[in-house]
Amino acid sequence: MTDTVLSIAKSLVGSAVSKVASVAAEKMVLLLGVQKEICQTLSRQLMKLKDRHRIAIQIRNLRTRIEESFVRLELLKDLMMKLFGEEVLKKQMRELEGKVPQVDDLASYLRTELNERREENFVFLPRGTDYEAVQGNTRHIAFQGSKYCSKISFDWSIIRSLTMFAERPVELEHSVCSSQLRMLRVLDLRDAQFTITQNDVNNIVLLRHLKYLRIARYNNASYIYSLPKSIGRLDGLQTLDLDSTNISTLPTQITKLRSLRSLRCMKQYDFSSFTTCLTDTLCLPMIFTPSVSTSDRAEKIANLHLATKSFRSKSNGVKVPKGICRLRDLQILGVVDIRRTSSRVIKELGQLSKLRKLYVVTKGSTKLKCEILYTAIQKLYSLESLHMDAVGCRGIGTLECLDSVSSPPPLLRTLRLNGSLEELPNWIERLTHLRKFYLLRTKLKEGKTMLILGALPNLMLLHFCHNAYLGEKLVFKTGAFPNLRTLVTFNLDQQRDIRFEDGSSPQLEKIEIGRCRLESGIIGIIHLPRLKEISVEYKGKVAMLAQLEGEVNAHPNCPVLRMAMDRSDHDLAGNAKGSPP
C-alpha cells in the first residue's frame, strides 16, 4: 500500500514541479490553487512517512508553498478592505469572478490605487508625530497623535478628508467643525478620543463641501441632542451617520439634502442615567458661572435636554419629518421610531424606491401605524436588509401584525426580527434570496418553524437569540438548510439539544452556542461534511463533552472545538447518546 501511495505522489509532485518550473511566476498561485485539494489529501496520507523519504519532503514543501500563497492572498484582501472599504474589495473580486484569484491580481490593483492616491497625498499621523509630514499636496489625514505634539502648524484648509483616532487637536479646540476645514469633504469622528459637543454640530454648516459625516459617542457619553436647522445648506451631503447620540427628532430641513444616500441616526437610551440627568437640572444656576469649565457646561446642558426631551421617546429610534419622500436617492435609513412618526410620513417611506436598508422600531405604535408601515415596505422593491425592533424600555412588544404582509420585498437578503412573534408569517417561505436571518425574542414554537426555515434555499446564517425559539429540540431534517453556513443559538432557556439528521445542512461550517444547557448534547455532527468549528461561548453547557470531543477529533474534516471558559464550566452530565453512525 505504501509503495502505491508513494508512486502516485511521486508522479503528481514530479508533474507539479515540472509545471511550476515552466510557467511564469505570476501564474504559480493559479497552478497551486488547482492542485490544492489533491495535495492536502496526499499530505494527510504521507504524515507517517519519515523526512528521509524524498517524496514526503517534496509533498510537504509543496503544501507549505500553497499555504503561504493563500495566506498572502487573505492578507491582501484584508489590506484592501481596510484601505479602500468592503465595496471596493467586492468590486475587484467580481472582476476576477470565474477564475482563481491570484496574489498578483490583487497586488497590481493595490499598487494602482495607491499610486492614484499618492497624487492627493494621504498622511497618517501617529502619536508623537509632528505636522512636518504634511506637505503642500496633502489632502487626506488620519490623525492619531496627541493634541500637544504640534511644534509647527499647517494650512488645514487644504484637507479634504479627516479621520480622527485621538484627542482633539489644539487648533480645533474651539470646534472640530471649524472654518479652517472649509474645504473638507469627509469627516469621520467615530473613533475620536474626545467627546463631540453640540457646539461642534452647530458649526457643521461651515463645512459647505461636506459629503460624509460620521459621529459616535465617546466613553458612553454624548452631548449631542439636536441637528441644527442650517444642516439643510449642506446640499452635497451623501452620508450622515450619527451613532448613539441624544437626538430624538430629525429637523424638517433634513429633507433638503437631495444628495443623501445614507441616513443613520440611532439614539442612545439608558434609563439608569435618568436620575443623574434630572439632578443636573438642579445645577442650572451654576452652569454659566466662570467656575464651570466648557466641557462640564456642555455635559450639564446635554443632560438637561436628555431629561426633558430625549427620554420621552423611550426607544433608540428618532422621529422622521414630513417630506422624507423627497430624498429620492436614499439607500439606507435608520432608526425610524414608528410610534412618534406620523402616519403620513410612514406612508411616504414606500416612495423611497432606491432604499436598500431599513431599520424601524415599532414598540408602542398602534396597529394602524404598523399596517401602514407594512404596506409601505411592500412597495420597496430594492430593499435588501430589513430590521424590525419591537423591544423598548418597558418590555417586549409584538410583531404579530407581520401576518398582514402579503407581498414581501423580493430581493430581501437580510432580515432581523426582534419582538414577540410565536409563529413565522407564511410569506417568509417566499424569501428565496434570504441569506441572513436574525431572530431575537420571537418566542417561536416547535412545529413548522424549522420546516419553513429549512426550506429557504439560500439561507447561510441562522441566529436564534434571547428565547427566539421555545422548543426543546432544534432538529435539522434530512434535505433541509441546503446552504446554511453558520448556526448561532444564544440564551435559549428551553433548548436541550441540537440534532442533525443524515443529509441535512451539507454546507454547515460553524456552530456557536452560549447561555444554554444542552442536556442531550449536539447530536449528528458526523453528518456535517464541511464542519470547521464548534464554539461553546459564555455559560454554554453541553452534556457528555468528552464524547463530543471524541467525535470532533474523529471527524474527517478535522473541525475545531473552542471553549470560551474552562472545560469544567462547559461540561454538563447527561444521558444522551452520541452521534449515530
Coordinates of C-alpha atoms in Angstrom, one line a residue:
M1 CA 0.0 0.0 0.0
T2 CA 2.8 2.4 0.9
D3 CA 4.5 1.8 -2.5
T4 CA 1.3 2.6 -4.3
V5 CA 0.8 5.8 -2.4
L6 CA 4.4 6.8 -3.0
S7 CA 4.2 6.1 -6.7
I8 CA 1.1 8.2 -7.1
A9 CA 2.5 11.0 -5.0
K10 CA 5.8 11.0 -6.9
S11 CA 4.1 11.2 -10.2
L12 CA 1.9 14.1 -9.1
V13 CA 4.7 16.0 -7.4
G14 CA 7.0 15.5 -10.3
S15 CA 4.4 16.8 -12.7
A16 CA 3.6 19.8 -10.5
V17 CA 7.3 20.7 -10.0
S18 CA 7.8 20.5 -13.8
K19 CA 4.9 22.8 -14.5
V20 CA 6.0 25.2 -11.8
A21 CA 9.4 25.4 -13.4
S22 CA 7.9 26.1 -16.8
V23 CA 5.3 28.8 -16.1
A24 CA 5.9 32.4 -15.2
A25 CA 6.0 33.4 -11.5
E26 CA 2.7 35.3 -11.7
K27 CA 0.9 32.1 -12.7
M28 CA 2.2 30.0 -9.8
V29 CA -0.7 30.7 -7.4
L30 CA -3.3 29.7 -10.0
L31 CA -1.4 26.4 -10.6
L32 CA -1.2 25.7 -6.8
G33 CA -4.9 26.6 -6.4
V34 CA -5.9 23.9 -8.9
Q35 CA -3.7 21.3 -7.1
K36 CA -4.7 22.3 -3.6
E37 CA -7.3 19.6 -2.8
I38 CA -5.1 16.8 -4.2
C39 CA -2.0 18.0 -2.3
Q40 CA -3.9 18.3 1.0
T41 CA -5.2 14.7 0.7
L42 CA -1.8 13.3 -0.1
S43 CA -0.2 15.3 2.7
R44 CA -2.5 13.6 5.3
Q45 CA -1.7 10.2 3.8
L46 CA 2.0 10.8 4.0
M47 CA 2.2 12.3 7.5
K48 CA 3.5 9.0 8.9
L49 CA 6.5 8.9 6.4
K50 CA 9.8 10.0 7.7
D51 CA 11.7 13.0 6.5
R52 CA 14.3 10.9 4.8
H53 CA 11.8 10.0 2.1
R54 CA 12.4 12.4 -0.8
I55 CA 8.8 12.2 -1.9
A56 CA 7.5 13.2 1.6
I57 CA 9.8 16.2 1.6
Q58 CA 8.6 17.3 -1.8
I59 CA 4.9 17.0 -0.7
R60 CA 5.5 19.0 2.5
N61 CA 7.4 21.7 0.6
L62 CA 4.6 22.0 -1.9
R63 CA 2.0 22.1 0.9
T64 CA 4.0 24.9 2.6
R65 CA 4.0 26.9 -0.7
I66 CA 0.3 26.5 -1.1
E67 CA -0.4 27.7 2.5
E68 CA 1.9 30.7 2.1
S69 CA 0.2 31.7 -1.1
F70 CA -3.3 31.6 0.3
V71 CA -2.1 33.4 3.5
R72 CA -0.7 36.2 1.3
L73 CA -4.0 36.3 -0.7
E74 CA -6.0 36.7 2.5
L75 CA -3.6 39.4 3.8
L76 CA -4.0 41.4 0.6
K77 CA -7.8 41.1 0.8
D78 CA -7.7 42.3 4.4
L79 CA -5.4 45.2 3.5
M80 CA -7.6 46.3 0.6
M81 CA -10.7 46.3 2.8
K82 CA -9.1 48.4 5.4
L83 CA -7.7 50.9 2.9
F84 CA -10.5 51.2 0.4
G85 CA -13.5 49.6 2.0
E86 CA -15.6 46.5 1.6
E87 CA -17.3 47.7 -1.5
V88 CA -14.1 48.2 -3.4
L89 CA -12.9 44.7 -2.4
K90 CA -16.2 43.2 -3.6
K91 CA -16.0 45.0 -6.9
Q92 CA -12.5 43.7 -7.5
M93 CA -13.5 40.1 -6.6
R94 CA -16.4 40.4 -9.0
E95 CA -14.0 41.3 -11.8
L96 CA -12.0 38.2 -11.0
E97 CA -15.1 36.0 -11.0
G98 CA -14.7 32.8 -13.0
K99 CA -11.0 32.2 -12.2
V100 CA -8.9 31.5 -9.1
P101 CA -7.9 34.9 -7.6
Q102 CA -4.2 35.4 -7.7
V103 CA -1.9 37.3 -5.4
D104 CA -0.6 39.4 -8.3
D105 CA -4.1 40.3 -9.4
L106 CA -4.9 42.0 -6.1
A107 CA -1.3 43.3 -5.6
S108 CA -1.4 45.0 -9.0
Y109 CA -4.8 46.6 -8.2
L110 CA -3.4 47.7 -4.8
R111 CA -0.4 49.4 -6.4
T112 CA -2.5 51.2 -8.9
E113 CA -4.9 52.5 -6.3
L114 CA -2.1 53.7 -4.0
N115 CA -0.3 55.4 -6.9
E116 CA -3.5 57.3 -7.8
R117 CA -4.0 58.3 -4.2
R118 CA -0.4 59.5 -4.0
E119 CA -1.2 62.4 -6.2
E120 CA -3.5 63.6 -3.4
N121 CA -1.2 62.7 -0.6
F122 CA -2.5 60.6 2.3
V123 CA -0.8 61.2 5.6
F124 CA -1.1 59.1 8.8
L125 CA 0.0 61.0 11.9
P126 CA 0.7 58.5 14.7
R127 CA 1.1 59.6 18.3
G128 CA 4.2 61.7 18.8
T129 CA 4.5 62.7 15.1
D130 CA 4.8 66.4 14.2
Y131 CA 2.9 68.1 11.3
E132 CA 6.1 68.3 9.2
A133 CA 4.9 65.2 7.4
V134 CA 2.0 67.2 6.0
Q135 CA 3.1 68.5 2.6
G136 CA 1.5 71.0 0.3
N137 CA -0.3 68.4 -1.7
T138 CA -1.7 66.6 1.4
R139 CA -5.4 66.1 1.1
H140 CA -6.2 63.2 3.4
I141 CA -5.2 62.9 7.1
A142 CA -5.7 60.1 9.6
F143 CA -4.9 61.7 12.9
Q144 CA -3.8 59.6 15.8
G145 CA -1.4 62.0 17.6
S146 CA -1.7 64.0 20.7
K147 CA -3.1 67.5 20.7
Y148 CA 0.2 68.6 22.3
C149 CA 2.6 67.2 19.7
S150 CA 2.5 70.0 17.2
K151 CA 5.5 72.2 17.0
I152 CA 4.7 73.7 13.6
S153 CA 1.3 74.5 12.1
F154 CA 0.0 73.8 8.6
D155 CA -2.9 75.0 6.5
W156 CA -6.0 73.0 7.5
S157 CA -7.9 74.4 4.6
I158 CA -6.2 72.1 2.1
I159 CA -7.5 69.0 3.8
R160 CA -10.3 67.1 2.0
S161 CA -10.6 64.1 4.3
L162 CA -10.0 63.9 8.1
T163 CA -10.3 60.8 10.2
M164 CA -9.7 61.1 14.0
F165 CA -8.4 58.4 16.2
A166 CA -7.0 60.5 19.0
E167 CA -7.5 63.6 21.2
R168 CA -8.9 66.9 19.8
P169 CA -6.1 68.8 18.0
V170 CA -5.3 72.1 19.7
E171 CA -6.0 74.0 16.5
L172 CA -9.6 72.7 16.6
E173 CA -10.1 73.0 20.3
H174 CA -12.9 75.5 19.9
S175 CA -14.8 73.4 17.4
V176 CA -13.9 70.4 15.3
C177 CA -16.3 71.8 12.6
S178 CA -14.2 74.9 12.1
S179 CA -13.9 77.3 9.2
Q180 CA -10.3 76.2 9.0
L181 CA -11.7 72.9 7.4
R182 CA -13.9 74.7 5.0
M183 CA -12.9 72.5 2.0
L184 CA -13.4 69.3 3.9
R185 CA -15.5 66.6 2.2
V186 CA -15.1 63.6 4.6
L187 CA -15.2 63.9 8.4
D188 CA -15.0 60.6 10.3
L189 CA -15.1 61.1 14.1
R190 CA -16.4 57.6 15.0
D191 CA -13.2 56.6 16.8
A192 CA -12.2 60.0 18.1
Q193 CA -10.9 60.0 21.6
F194 CA -12.8 63.1 22.7
T195 CA -16.5 64.0 23.2
I196 CA -18.2 65.8 20.3
T197 CA -20.2 68.6 21.6
Q198 CA -23.4 70.3 20.5
N199 CA -21.3 73.3 19.6
D200 CA -19.3 71.2 17.1
V201 CA -22.5 70.0 15.4
N202 CA -24.0 73.6 15.4
N203 CA -21.0 74.7 13.3
I204 CA -21.4 71.9 10.7
V205 CA -22.8 74.4 8.2
L206 CA -19.2 75.9 7.9
L207 CA -18.2 72.7 6.0
R208 CA -20.2 73.5 2.9
H209 CA -18.4 70.9 0.8
L210 CA -19.0 68.0 3.2
K211 CA -20.2 64.7 1.7
Y212 CA -19.6 62.3 4.5
L213 CA -20.1 62.8 8.3
R214 CA -19.8 60.1 10.9
I215 CA -20.1 60.7 14.6
A216 CA -20.3 58.4 17.6
R217 CA -20.4 58.8 21.4
Y218 CA -17.2 58.7 23.4
N219 CA -16.9 56.9 26.8
N220 CA -20.6 56.1 26.7
A221 CA -21.5 59.8 26.7
S222 CA -22.9 62.0 24.1
Y223 CA -23.5 65.8 24.3
I224 CA -25.4 66.0 21.0
Y225 CA -29.1 66.5 21.4
S226 CA -30.2 68.1 18.1
L227 CA -29.3 68.8 14.5
P228 CA -29.2 72.5 13.5
K229 CA -31.7 73.8 11.0
S230 CA -28.8 75.0 8.9
I231 CA -27.9 71.4 8.0
G232 CA -30.2 71.9 5.0
R233 CA -27.5 74.0 3.4
L234 CA -25.2 71.0 3.1
D235 CA -26.7 70.1 -0.3
G236 CA -23.8 67.8 -1.2
L237 CA -24.0 65.6 1.9
Q238 CA -24.3 62.0 0.9
T239 CA -23.7 60.1 4.2
L240 CA -24.9 61.2 7.7
D241 CA -24.1 58.7 10.4
L242 CA -24.9 59.7 14.0
D243 CA -24.5 56.7 16.3
S244 CA -25.7 56.7 19.9
T245 CA -26.5 60.4 20.3
N246 CA -29.3 62.0 22.3
I247 CA -31.1 63.2 19.1
S248 CA -34.7 62.2 19.2
T249 CA -36.2 64.2 16.3
L250 CA -34.8 65.0 12.9
P251 CA -35.4 68.6 11.7
T252 CA -37.5 69.2 8.6
Q253 CA -34.5 70.7 6.9
I254 CA -33.0 67.2 6.6
T255 CA -35.4 66.7 3.6
K256 CA -33.4 69.4 1.6
L257 CA -30.4 67.1 1.4
R258 CA -31.4 65.7 -2.0
S259 CA -27.9 64.0 -2.5
L260 CA -28.3 62.0 0.7
R261 CA -27.8 58.3 0.3
S262 CA -27.3 57.1 3.8
L263 CA -29.1 58.5 6.9
R264 CA -28.4 56.7 10.2
C265 CA -29.4 58.3 13.4
M266 CA -29.6 56.0 16.5
K267 CA -30.5 57.5 19.8
Q268 CA -28.9 56.0 22.9
Y269 CA -31.4 55.1 25.6
D270 CA -30.1 54.4 29.1
F271 CA -32.9 54.7 31.7
S272 CA -30.4 54.3 34.5
S273 CA -28.9 57.7 33.7
F274 CA -32.3 59.5 34.0
T275 CA -31.8 60.3 37.7
T276 CA -28.3 61.8 37.0
C277 CA -29.7 63.9 34.2
L278 CA -32.6 65.1 36.4
T279 CA -30.2 66.0 39.2
D280 CA -28.1 68.0 36.8
T281 CA -31.1 70.2 36.0
L282 CA -30.9 71.5 39.6
C283 CA -27.5 72.9 38.8
L284 CA -28.8 75.2 36.1
P285 CA -27.9 78.5 38.1
M286 CA -24.3 77.4 38.3
I287 CA -23.8 76.3 34.7
F288 CA -23.0 79.7 33.3
T289 CA -20.7 80.8 36.1
P290 CA -16.9 81.2 35.3
S291 CA -16.1 78.4 37.7
V292 CA -17.7 75.8 35.4
S293 CA -15.5 74.5 32.6
T294 CA -16.6 74.4 29.0
S295 CA -16.8 70.6 29.0
D296 CA -18.8 70.5 32.2
R297 CA -21.2 73.1 30.9
A298 CA -21.7 71.1 27.7
E299 CA -22.4 68.0 29.8
K300 CA -24.9 69.7 32.0
I301 CA -26.8 71.3 29.1
A302 CA -26.9 67.9 27.3
N303 CA -28.3 66.2 30.4
L304 CA -31.0 68.9 30.7
H305 CA -32.2 68.1 27.2
L306 CA -31.9 64.4 27.9
A307 CA -34.1 64.7 31.0
T308 CA -36.7 66.9 29.5
K309 CA -36.9 65.7 25.8
S310 CA -34.9 62.6 24.7
F311 CA -36.2 60.3 27.5
R312 CA -39.8 60.8 26.3
S313 CA -39.1 58.8 23.1
K314 CA -38.4 55.6 25.1
S315 CA -36.6 53.9 22.2
N316 CA -33.4 54.2 20.2
G317 CA -35.3 55.5 17.2
V318 CA -35.9 59.1 16.0
K319 CA -38.9 60.9 14.7
V320 CA -38.7 61.4 11.0
P321 CA -40.1 64.6 9.5
K322 CA -42.7 65.1 6.7
G323 CA -41.1 65.2 3.3
I324 CA -38.7 62.3 3.7
C325 CA -40.0 61.0 0.3
R326 CA -38.1 63.9 -1.4
L327 CA -34.8 62.0 -0.7
R328 CA -35.1 60.0 -3.9
D329 CA -31.6 58.7 -3.8
L330 CA -31.7 57.4 -0.2
Q331 CA -30.5 53.9 0.1
I332 CA -30.0 53.4 3.9
L333 CA -32.4 54.7 6.6
G334 CA -32.5 54.1 10.3
V335 CA -33.6 54.2 13.0
V336 CA -37.2 55.3 12.5
D337 CA -39.4 55.5 15.6
I338 CA -42.8 54.5 14.2
R339 CA -44.7 55.5 17.4
R340 CA -43.6 59.1 17.2
T341 CA -43.5 59.4 13.4
S342 CA -46.8 60.5 11.8
S343 CA -48.9 58.1 9.7
R344 CA -48.4 60.3 6.7
V345 CA -44.6 60.1 6.9
I346 CA -44.7 56.4 7.4
K347 CA -46.7 56.1 4.2
E348 CA -44.0 58.3 2.4
L349 CA -41.4 55.6 3.2
G350 CA -43.0 53.5 0.4
Q351 CA -41.9 56.1 -2.1
L352 CA -38.2 55.6 -1.4
S353 CA -37.7 53.4 -4.4
K354 CA -33.9 53.1 -4.1
L355 CA -33.9 52.1 -0.4
R356 CA -31.8 49.0 0.3
K357 CA -31.6 49.0 4.1
L358 CA -34.3 50.0 6.6
Y359 CA -34.3 49.9 10.4
V360 CA -37.5 50.7 12.3
V361 CA -38.7 50.5 15.9
T362 CA -42.4 49.6 16.3
K363 CA -42.6 49.4 20.1
G364 CA -45.6 51.3 21.4
S365 CA -47.0 52.1 18.0
T366 CA -50.7 51.5 17.1
K367 CA -51.9 48.6 15.0
L368 CA -53.0 51.1 12.3
K369 CA -49.5 52.6 12.0
C370 CA -47.9 49.1 11.8
E371 CA -50.3 48.2 8.9
I372 CA -49.4 51.4 7.1
L373 CA -45.7 50.6 7.6
Y374 CA -46.1 47.0 6.2
T375 CA -47.9 48.4 3.2
A376 CA -45.1 50.8 2.6
I377 CA -42.5 48.1 3.0
Q378 CA -44.2 46.0 0.3
K379 CA -43.5 48.8 -2.2
L380 CA -39.7 48.8 -1.6
Y381 CA -38.7 46.5 -4.4
S382 CA -35.0 47.3 -3.9
L383 CA -34.9 46.5 -0.2
E384 CA -32.2 44.0 0.7
S385 CA -32.0 44.4 4.5
L386 CA -34.9 44.9 7.0
H387 CA -34.5 45.3 10.8
M388 CA -37.7 45.4 12.8
D389 CA -37.5 46.1 16.5
A390 CA -40.5 45.8 18.9
V391 CA -38.4 46.0 22.1
G392 CA -38.4 49.0 24.4
C393 CA -37.6 50.1 28.0
R394 CA -41.0 48.7 29.2
G395 CA -40.8 45.2 27.8
I396 CA -41.1 43.2 24.6
G397 CA -43.7 44.3 22.0
T398 CA -45.3 42.2 19.4
L399 CA -44.6 41.7 15.7
E400 CA -47.6 39.5 15.1
C401 CA -49.1 42.1 12.6
L402 CA -46.4 40.9 10.2
D403 CA -49.0 38.4 9.0
S404 CA -50.7 41.3 7.2
V405 CA -47.8 41.5 4.7
S406 CA -49.0 39.8 1.5
S407 CA -46.0 40.5 -0.8
P408 CA -42.6 40.9 0.9
P409 CA -39.7 42.7 -0.9
P410 CA -38.5 40.2 -3.5
L411 CA -34.7 40.9 -3.1
L412 CA -34.6 40.7 0.7
R413 CA -31.2 39.2 1.8
T414 CA -31.0 40.1 5.5
L415 CA -33.9 40.0 7.9
R416 CA -33.7 40.8 11.7
L417 CA -36.9 40.5 13.8
N418 CA -36.7 41.5 17.5
G419 CA -40.0 41.0 19.3
S420 CA -42.8 38.5 20.1
L421 CA -44.0 36.5 17.1
E422 CA -44.8 32.9 18.2
E423 CA -45.4 31.8 14.6
L424 CA -43.5 32.7 11.5
P425 CA -45.6 34.5 8.8
N426 CA -46.3 32.5 5.8
W427 CA -44.6 34.9 3.4
I428 CA -41.2 34.0 5.0
E429 CA -41.0 30.9 2.8
R430 CA -41.1 33.2 -0.3
L431 CA -37.8 34.9 0.6
T432 CA -35.8 32.8 -1.8
H433 CA -32.9 35.3 -1.8
L434 CA -32.7 35.5 2.1
R435 CA -29.1 34.8 3.3
K436 CA -29.1 36.1 6.9
F437 CA -31.9 35.6 9.4
Y438 CA -31.6 37.1 12.9
L439 CA -34.4 36.1 15.3
L440 CA -34.5 37.7 18.8
R441 CA -37.2 37.3 21.5
T442 CA -39.6 36.0 18.9
K443 CA -40.8 33.0 21.1
L444 CA -41.2 30.7 18.2
K445 CA -42.9 27.4 18.9
E446 CA -41.9 24.0 17.8
G447 CA -43.6 22.7 14.7
K448 CA -43.5 24.4 11.4
T449 CA -40.8 26.9 12.4
M450 CA -37.9 24.6 11.4
L451 CA -39.8 23.4 8.3
I452 CA -40.2 27.0 7.0
L453 CA -36.6 28.0 7.8
G454 CA -35.2 24.7 6.4
A455 CA -36.9 25.3 3.0
L456 CA -35.1 28.7 2.4
P457 CA -32.8 27.8 -0.5
N458 CA -30.1 30.5 0.1
L459 CA -30.1 30.9 3.9
M460 CA -26.5 31.0 5.0
L461 CA -26.7 32.3 8.6
L462 CA -29.4 31.5 11.2
H463 CA -29.2 33.3 14.5
F464 CA -31.5 32.4 17.5
C465 CA -31.1 34.8 20.4
H466 CA -32.9 35.6 23.7
N467 CA -35.6 32.9 23.6
A468 CA -36.2 33.3 20.0
Y469 CA -37.1 29.6 19.9
L470 CA -39.1 27.9 22.7
G471 CA -38.7 24.3 21.6
E472 CA -36.5 21.8 23.5
K473 CA -35.2 20.2 20.3
L474 CA -33.6 22.0 17.4
V475 CA -33.9 19.4 14.7
F476 CA -32.3 19.8 11.3
K477 CA -34.2 17.4 9.0
T478 CA -32.9 15.5 6.0
G479 CA -32.7 17.7 3.0
A480 CA -33.3 20.9 5.0
F481 CA -31.0 24.0 5.1
P482 CA -29.1 23.2 1.8
N483 CA -26.8 26.3 2.0
L484 CA -26.6 27.1 5.8
R485 CA -23.0 28.0 6.8
T486 CA -23.4 29.3 10.3
L487 CA -25.7 28.5 13.2
V488 CA -25.8 30.6 16.4
T489 CA -28.0 29.9 19.4
F490 CA -27.7 32.1 22.4
N491 CA -29.8 32.3 25.6
L492 CA -32.5 29.8 24.7
D493 CA -33.8 28.8 28.1
Q494 CA -35.8 25.7 26.9
Q495 CA -33.3 24.3 24.4
R496 CA -32.0 20.9 25.3
D497 CA -30.3 19.5 22.2
I498 CA -29.3 20.2 18.6
R499 CA -29.8 17.3 16.3
F500 CA -28.6 16.9 12.7
E501 CA -30.2 14.1 10.6
D502 CA -28.3 12.5 7.7
G503 CA -28.4 14.7 4.6
S504 CA -29.2 18.0 6.5
S505 CA -27.1 21.2 6.3
P506 CA -24.4 19.8 4.0
Q507 CA -22.7 23.2 3.9
L508 CA -22.7 24.0 7.6
E509 CA -19.3 25.1 8.8
K510 CA -19.7 26.7 12.2
I511 CA -22.0 26.0 15.3
E512 CA -21.9 28.6 18.1
I513 CA -23.8 28.2 21.3
G514 CA -24.0 30.3 24.5
R515 CA -26.0 30.6 27.7
C516 CA -27.8 27.3 27.2
R517 CA -28.0 23.8 28.7
L518 CA -27.8 21.1 26.0
E519 CA -28.7 18.2 28.3
S520 CA -28.9 15.9 25.3
G521 CA -25.8 17.4 23.6
I522 CA -25.1 18.1 20.0
I523 CA -26.0 15.0 18.0
G524 CA -25.2 14.1 14.5
I525 CA -22.1 16.1 13.6
I526 CA -20.8 13.2 11.6
H527 CA -23.5 14.2 9.0
L528 CA -21.9 17.6 8.6
P529 CA -19.1 17.1 6.0
R530 CA -17.9 20.7 5.9
L531 CA -17.9 21.4 9.6
K532 CA -15.0 23.6 10.7
E533 CA -15.8 24.8 14.2
I534 CA -18.0 24.3 17.2
S535 CA -17.8 27.2 19.6
V536 CA -19.1 27.0 23.1
E537 CA -19.4 30.5 24.4
Y538 CA -20.1 32.1 27.8
K539 CA -22.4 29.9 30.1
G540 CA -22.8 27.3 27.3
K541 CA -23.1 23.8 28.8
V542 CA -23.0 20.6 26.8
A543 CA -23.8 17.1 28.0
M544 CA -21.0 14.5 27.7
L545 CA -18.5 16.9 26.5
A546 CA -15.8 14.3 26.3
Q547 CA -17.8 12.3 23.8
L548 CA -18.3 15.4 21.7
E549 CA -14.6 16.0 21.8
G550 CA -14.0 12.5 20.5
E551 CA -16.5 12.9 17.7
V552 CA -14.8 16.2 16.7
N553 CA -11.4 14.5 16.7
A554 CA -12.7 11.7 14.6
H555 CA -14.5 13.9 12.1
P556 CA -12.9 13.6 8.6
N557 CA -12.9 17.4 8.1
C558 CA -10.9 18.0 11.3
P559 CA -13.1 20.7 12.9
V560 CA -12.1 22.7 16.0
L561 CA -13.9 22.7 19.3
R562 CA -13.5 26.1 21.0
M563 CA -14.5 26.8 24.6
A564 CA -14.7 30.3 26.0
M565 CA -14.2 29.2 29.6
D566 CA -12.5 26.4 31.5
R567 CA -13.6 23.0 30.3
S568 CA -15.3 22.1 33.6
D569 CA -17.5 25.2 33.2
H570 CA -18.9 23.8 30.0
D571 CA -19.3 20.1 30.8
L572 CA -22.8 19.0 31.7
A573 CA -23.6 15.5 32.9
G574 CA -26.2 13.8 30.8
N575 CA -27.5 10.5 29.4
A576 CA -27.5 11.5 25.7
K577 CA -26.1 9.1 23.2
G578 CA -23.5 10.3 20.8
S579 CA -23.9 10.8 17.1
P580 CA -25.4 8.0 15.2
P581 CA -23.1 6.0 13.0

